[in-house]
Structure formats: structure tokens, C-alpha cells
XYZ file of N, CA and C in Angstrom:
165
model
N 24.551 -8.552 -77.785
C 24.425 -9.972 -77.578
C 25.828 -10.576 -77.672
N 26.269 -11.300 -76.657
C 27.601 -11.891 -76.707
C 27.669 -13.072 -77.681
N 28.851 -13.295 -78.203
C 29.129 -14.462 -79.048
C 29.870 -15.459 -78.182
N 29.299 -16.660 -78.059
C 29.898 -17.687 -77.202
C 30.514 -18.773 -78.067
N 31.775 -19.087 -77.803
C 32.502 -20.122 -78.537
C 32.491 -21.386 -77.693
N 31.959 -22.451 -78.245
C 31.804 -23.698 -77.511
C 33.117 -24.471 -77.479
N 33.442 -24.999 -76.305
C 34.582 -25.912 -76.192
C 34.223 -27.190 -76.946
N 35.186 -27.843 -77.498
C 34.975 -29.098 -78.221
C 34.035 -28.908 -79.410
N 34.172 -27.811 -80.124
C 33.283 -27.536 -81.250
C 33.542 -28.443 -82.450
N 34.611 -29.229 -82.409
C 34.892 -30.150 -83.522
C 33.817 -31.234 -83.635
N 33.171 -31.551 -82.531
C 32.186 -32.635 -82.510
C 30.778 -32.131 -82.246
N 30.491 -30.920 -82.667
C 29.221 -30.293 -82.343
C 28.025 -31.053 -82.924
N 28.151 -31.601 -84.116
C 27.031 -32.340 -84.708
C 26.729 -33.601 -83.907
N 27.760 -34.303 -83.488
C 27.566 -35.504 -82.669
C 26.967 -35.143 -81.314
N 27.423 -34.029 -80.744
C 26.899 -33.586 -79.454
C 25.406 -33.274 -79.577
N 25.022 -32.599 -80.638
C 23.609 -32.285 -80.847
C 22.772 -33.534 -80.992
N 23.283 -34.515 -81.709
C 22.571 -35.789 -81.855
C 22.415 -36.499 -80.525
N 23.464 -36.483 -79.714
C 23.413 -37.130 -78.400
C 22.420 -36.418 -77.485
N 22.396 -35.100 -77.541
C 21.446 -34.341 -76.730
C 20.015 -34.684 -77.128
N 19.721 -34.666 -78.416
C 18.369 -34.970 -78.880
C 17.971 -36.404 -78.561
N 18.895 -37.346 -78.727
C 18.596 -38.743 -78.409
C 18.335 -38.923 -76.916
N 19.125 -38.254 -76.090
C 18.930 -38.360 -74.647
C 17.597 -37.797 -74.199
N 17.183 -36.685 -74.784
C 15.882 -36.097 -74.454
C 14.763 -37.008 -74.948
N 14.899 -37.534 -76.159
C 13.869 -38.421 -76.714
C 13.701 -39.696 -75.895
N 14.784 -40.158 -75.268
C 14.730 -41.388 -74.475
C 14.482 -41.141 -72.997
N 14.238 -39.897 -72.622
C 13.896 -39.581 -71.249
C 15.069 -39.463 -70.295
N 16.292 -39.423 -70.809
C 17.461 -39.271 -69.935
C 17.460 -37.866 -69.331
N 17.091 -36.873 -70.139
C 16.950 -35.493 -69.666
C 15.542 -35.031 -69.980
N 14.978 -34.172 -69.138
C 13.599 -33.730 -69.358
C 13.440 -32.704 -70.485
N 14.542 -32.055 -70.873
C 14.446 -31.029 -71.914
C 15.798 -30.849 -72.600
N 15.771 -30.198 -73.746
C 17.013 -29.892 -74.460
C 17.870 -28.957 -73.609
N 17.230 -28.013 -72.932
C 17.977 -27.085 -72.086
C 18.712 -27.816 -70.965
N 18.053 -28.776 -70.330
C 18.684 -29.534 -69.244
C 19.855 -30.360 -69.767
N 19.695 -30.967 -70.922
C 20.776 -31.763 -71.507
C 21.944 -30.873 -71.917
N 21.631 -29.715 -72.465
C 22.669 -28.789 -72.909
C 23.543 -28.342 -71.746
N 22.941 -28.143 -70.591
C 23.719 -27.760 -69.406
C 24.757 -28.818 -69.048
N 24.475 -30.079 -69.342
C 25.398 -31.166 -69.057
C 26.521 -31.281 -70.096
N 26.217 -30.948 -71.340
C 27.153 -31.170 -72.439
C 27.999 -29.961 -72.817
N 27.413 -28.790 -72.774
C 28.025 -27.615 -73.390
C 28.784 -26.776 -72.360
N 30.007 -26.450 -72.712
C 30.784 -25.478 -71.943
C 31.393 -24.500 -72.947
N 31.683 -23.317 -72.473
C 32.167 -22.278 -73.368
C 33.653 -22.023 -73.171
N 34.351 -21.958 -74.296
C 35.785 -21.687 -74.289
C 36.040 -20.191 -74.183
N 35.285 -19.403 -74.929
C 35.442 -17.953 -74.949
C 34.077 -17.300 -75.097
N 33.959 -16.093 -74.583
C 32.762 -15.281 -74.774
C 33.232 -13.890 -75.203
N 32.713 -13.440 -76.342
C 33.070 -12.132 -76.875
C 31.866 -11.194 -76.752
N 32.128 -10.010 -76.250
C 31.076 -9.014 -76.086
C 31.273 -7.911 -77.116
N 30.179 -7.432 -77.709
C 30.309 -6.357 -78.677
C 30.848 -5.080 -78.035
N 31.577 -4.350 -78.806
C 32.137 -3.083 -78.343
C 31.101 -1.983 -78.580
N 30.571 -1.374 -77.516
C 29.551 -0.336 -77.695
C 30.011 0.845 -78.554
N 31.305 1.054 -78.621
C 31.835 2.153 -79.432
C 31.686 1.873 -80.936
N 31.440 0.635 -81.292
C 31.335 0.252 -82.710
C 29.912 -0.003 -83.169
N 28.935 0.512 -82.462
C 27.531 0.260 -82.799
C 27.225 0.644 -84.248
N 27.749 1.751 -84.711
C 27.485 2.183 -86.095
C 28.037 1.184 -87.101
N 29.136 0.524 -86.774
C 29.732 -0.468 -87.682
C 28.911 -1.742 -87.705
N 28.393 -2.144 -86.558
C 27.612 -3.379 -86.470
C 26.332 -3.257 -87.246
């Protein structure tokens, strides 16, 4: 499972509140739809299959 690092992670709590408020007010039909508008990823890290025993 990859680890995704969100861009603008300093304001993640505010972003989550805005997403939930927008869904509750009908701006977006779902949390998933709102997340697509707000969230972008800075980095994605993939596990090294050679280290399975360590994980």
C-alpha cells in the first residue's frame, strides 16, 4: 500500500472541515467528490518488496 503525502498538509484540519461543510451544504455530492477538488499529493512512497520481512 503506498504512502501518499498531501500537498499543503499544514492546513489539513481546515481542509477537512471545509470538505465536510461543503458536502453537508450540497456543494459536493460526496466526500470523495469534494476530496478530488481539494487534495493533491506532493509525494507517493511505495513499499520496497525486498523489505517485506522488516515491514
